Coordinates of C-alpha atoms in Angstrom, one line a residue:
X26 CA -0.1 0.0 -0.1
X27 CA 2.9 2.1 0.8
X28 CA 3.3 5.1 3.3
X29 CA 1.3 8.2 3.3
X30 CA 4.4 10.6 2.0
X31 CA 4.9 8.6 -0.6
X32 CA 1.3 9.2 -2.1
X33 CA 1.6 12.9 -0.9
X34 CA 4.7 13.2 -3.3
X35 CA 2.4 11.5 -6.1
X36 CA 0.0 14.7 -5.9
X37 CA 1.4 17.9 -7.8
X38 CA 1.7 21.0 -5.5
X39 CA 1.1 19.3 -2.3
X40 CA 2.0 21.0 0.0
X41 CA 0.9 24.5 -1.9
X42 CA -2.5 22.8 -1.3
X43 CA -2.1 22.0 2.1
X44 CA -0.7 25.4 3.1
X45 CA -3.4 27.6 0.9
X46 CA -6.3 25.3 2.2
X47 CA -5.2 24.0 5.5
X48 CA -6.2 20.6 5.1
X49 CA -3.7 17.9 6.0
X50 CA -3.7 15.8 3.3
X51 CA -2.3 12.9 4.6
X52 CA -5.3 12.9 6.2
X53 CA -6.7 9.1 4.5
X54 CA -9.7 10.7 4.4
X55 CA -9.4 12.9 1.7
X56 CA -7.9 10.1 -0.7
X57 CA -10.8 8.0 0.3
X58 CA -13.3 10.8 -1.0
X59 CA -11.4 12.0 -3.8
X60 CA -11.6 8.3 -5.2
X61 CA -14.9 8.2 -4.2
X62 CA -16.0 11.6 -5.7
X63 CA -15.0 12.4 -8.9
X64 CA -17.7 13.1 -11.1
X65 CA -21.2 15.2 -10.7
X66 CA -23.1 12.0 -10.6
X67 CA -21.3 10.2 -7.5
X68 CA -21.7 13.7 -5.9
X69 CA -25.5 13.5 -6.2
X70 CA -25.3 9.9 -5.2
X71 CA -25.0 11.5 -1.8
X72 CA -28.2 11.6 0.3
X73 CA -27.5 14.8 2.5
X74 CA -26.8 16.8 -1.3
X75 CA -29.5 15.0 -3.2
X76 CA -31.5 16.0 -0.3
X77 CA -30.2 19.5 -0.2
X78 CA -32.2 22.0 -2.0
X79 CA -29.2 23.8 -3.1
X80 CA -27.0 20.5 -3.4
X81 CA -26.4 21.3 -7.6
X82 CA -24.9 24.3 -6.7
X83 CA -22.8 22.5 -4.1
X84 CA -21.7 20.0 -6.7
X85 CA -20.7 22.6 -9.4
X86 CA -19.3 24.3 -7.6
X87 CA -16.3 21.4 -7.8
X88 CA -16.6 21.6 -11.4
X89 CA -15.4 23.9 -13.9
X90 CA -17.4 24.6 -16.8
X91 CA -17.4 21.4 -18.7
X92 CA -15.6 19.3 -16.7
X93 CA -16.3 16.2 -16.1
X94 CA -13.8 14.7 -13.4
X95 CA -12.7 16.8 -10.3
X96 CA -9.5 17.2 -10.2
X97 CA -7.6 17.1 -6.2
X98 CA -6.5 20.3 -6.0
X99 CA -10.6 21.5 -6.9
X100 CA -11.8 19.0 -4.8
X101 CA -9.6 19.9 -1.7
X102 CA -10.3 23.8 -2.2
X103 CA -13.6 23.2 -2.2
X104 CA -14.1 20.8 0.3
X105 CA -11.8 23.1 2.8
X106 CA -14.8 25.6 3.0
X107 CA -16.7 23.6 4.9
X108 CA -13.4 22.7 7.5
X109 CA -14.0 24.0 11.1
X110 CA -12.3 27.1 11.4
X111 CA -8.7 26.7 13.4
X112 CA -8.3 29.7 15.2
X113 CA -4.7 28.5 16.5
X114 CA -4.0 28.5 12.9
X115 CA -1.9 32.2 12.2
X116 CA -0.8 32.9 8.9
X117 CA 1.9 35.0 7.5
X118 CA 1.8 38.5 6.3
X119 CA 1.4 37.6 2.4
X120 CA -0.2 34.6 3.0
X121 CA -3.8 34.2 2.0
X122 CA -6.7 34.1 3.9
X123 CA -7.4 30.4 4.7
X124 CA -10.7 28.8 3.0
X125 CA -12.6 27.9 6.3
X126 CA -12.0 31.4 7.6
X127 CA -15.7 33.1 8.3
X128 CA -15.4 35.4 5.1
X129 CA -14.3 32.7 2.7
X130 CA -17.2 30.6 4.2
X131 CA -19.3 33.6 3.7
X132 CA -18.0 34.4 -0.3
X133 CA -18.7 30.6 -1.0
X134 CA -22.1 30.9 0.0
X135 CA -22.6 34.3 -1.8
X136 CA -21.4 32.5 -4.6
X137 CA -23.8 29.6 -4.5
X138 CA -26.6 32.7 -4.6
X139 CA -24.8 35.0 -7.2
X140 CA -24.8 32.7 -10.3
X141 CA -24.0 35.2 -12.9
X142 CA -21.0 36.3 -10.8
X143 CA -21.8 39.8 -11.4
X144 CA -20.9 40.9 -7.5
X145 CA -25.1 40.7 -6.6
X146 CA -27.5 38.6 -5.8
X147 CA -30.5 40.2 -7.5
X148 CA -33.8 39.7 -6.9
X149 CA -34.5 36.4 -9.6
X150 CA -31.1 34.9 -8.3
X151 CA -33.0 34.9 -5.0
X152 CA -35.9 33.6 -5.7
X153 CA -34.6 30.7 -7.6
X154 CA -32.7 29.9 -3.9
X155 CA -35.8 30.2 -2.4
X156 CA -37.9 28.7 -4.7
X157 CA -35.8 25.7 -4.1
X158 CA -35.5 25.4 -0.6
X159 CA -39.2 26.4 0.1
X160 CA -40.8 24.3 -3.3
X161 CA -44.4 23.9 -3.0
X162 CA -44.4 24.8 0.8
X163 CA -45.2 28.6 -0.1
X164 CA -47.3 30.1 -3.0
X165 CA -45.4 32.2 -5.5
X166 CA -47.0 35.3 -3.8
X167 CA -45.5 34.6 -0.6
X168 CA -42.3 33.6 -2.6
X169 CA -42.2 37.1 -3.9
X170 CA -42.9 38.7 -1.0
X171 CA -40.0 36.8 0.8
X172 CA -37.5 37.7 -1.5
X173 CA -38.4 41.8 -1.7
X174 CA -38.3 42.0 2.5
X175 CA -35.0 40.2 2.0
X176 CA -33.6 42.9 -0.5
X177 CA -35.3 46.2 2.1
X178 CA -33.6 44.7 4.7
X179 CA -30.3 43.9 3.7
X180 CA -29.6 46.3 0.4
X181 CA -27.9 49.1 2.3
X182 CA -27.3 50.8 -0.9
X183 CA -30.7 50.3 -2.7
X184 CA -29.6 49.5 -6.0
X185 CA -32.0 46.2 -5.5
X186 CA -29.7 44.0 -5.3
X187 CA -27.4 42.4 -2.4
X188 CA -23.3 42.7 -2.4
X189 CA -21.2 40.8 -1.0
X190 CA -20.8 43.2 1.8
X191 CA -24.3 43.8 2.4
X192 CA -24.7 39.4 2.6
X193 CA -22.0 39.5 5.0
X194 CA -23.7 42.5 7.1
X195 CA -27.0 40.6 7.2
X196 CA -25.6 37.4 8.8
X197 CA -23.2 38.9 11.5
X198 CA -25.3 37.3 14.0
X199 CA -25.3 33.8 12.5
X200 CA -22.3 31.3 13.2
X201 CA -20.8 31.1 9.9
X202 CA -18.5 28.1 11.4
X203 CA -21.3 26.7 13.1
X204 CA -23.1 26.3 9.7
X205 CA -20.8 25.6 7.6
X206 CA -18.5 22.9 8.7
X207 CA -18.1 19.4 8.4
X208 CA -16.6 18.1 11.9
X209 CA -14.7 15.0 10.4
X210 CA -12.6 17.4 7.8
X211 CA -10.8 18.5 11.0

């Protein structure tokens, strides 16, 4: 089977990936998950993602447009957003904020809403997510009302959309680390 360090030697840029994500690639679970989850259909087979109303968007985050298989660096980089925040980890002055920081977790969540990547969550994008999450539990009129109220409350610059800063401010009382952490990824 070989040693765990020899398998890391086979991963291009392994040290850089570990530094950027804070993920310990020697952890056997990453390799197992990666070999089990290579295609979008593999992810779709996971009950938790299949039941998640925005599971397709989460799965999409692992793949570049037109890509059928996820590569290992992309897999670890996306999965790193779901690691619990490491309060003991320090970074150098030029080092990027870790993927599992509260800010990076919020940016990841923001991108699940901002499907056209214009830096704003539009009413239409918010309605798409609400429809996926609430489905037939509420009427279209109620969905419209929820979207309108959410935008009114979060939209500080009154441009009828939610920027990342507005998104972050509207969620400042939410424990994003708890909401976006998979505990076995410590």
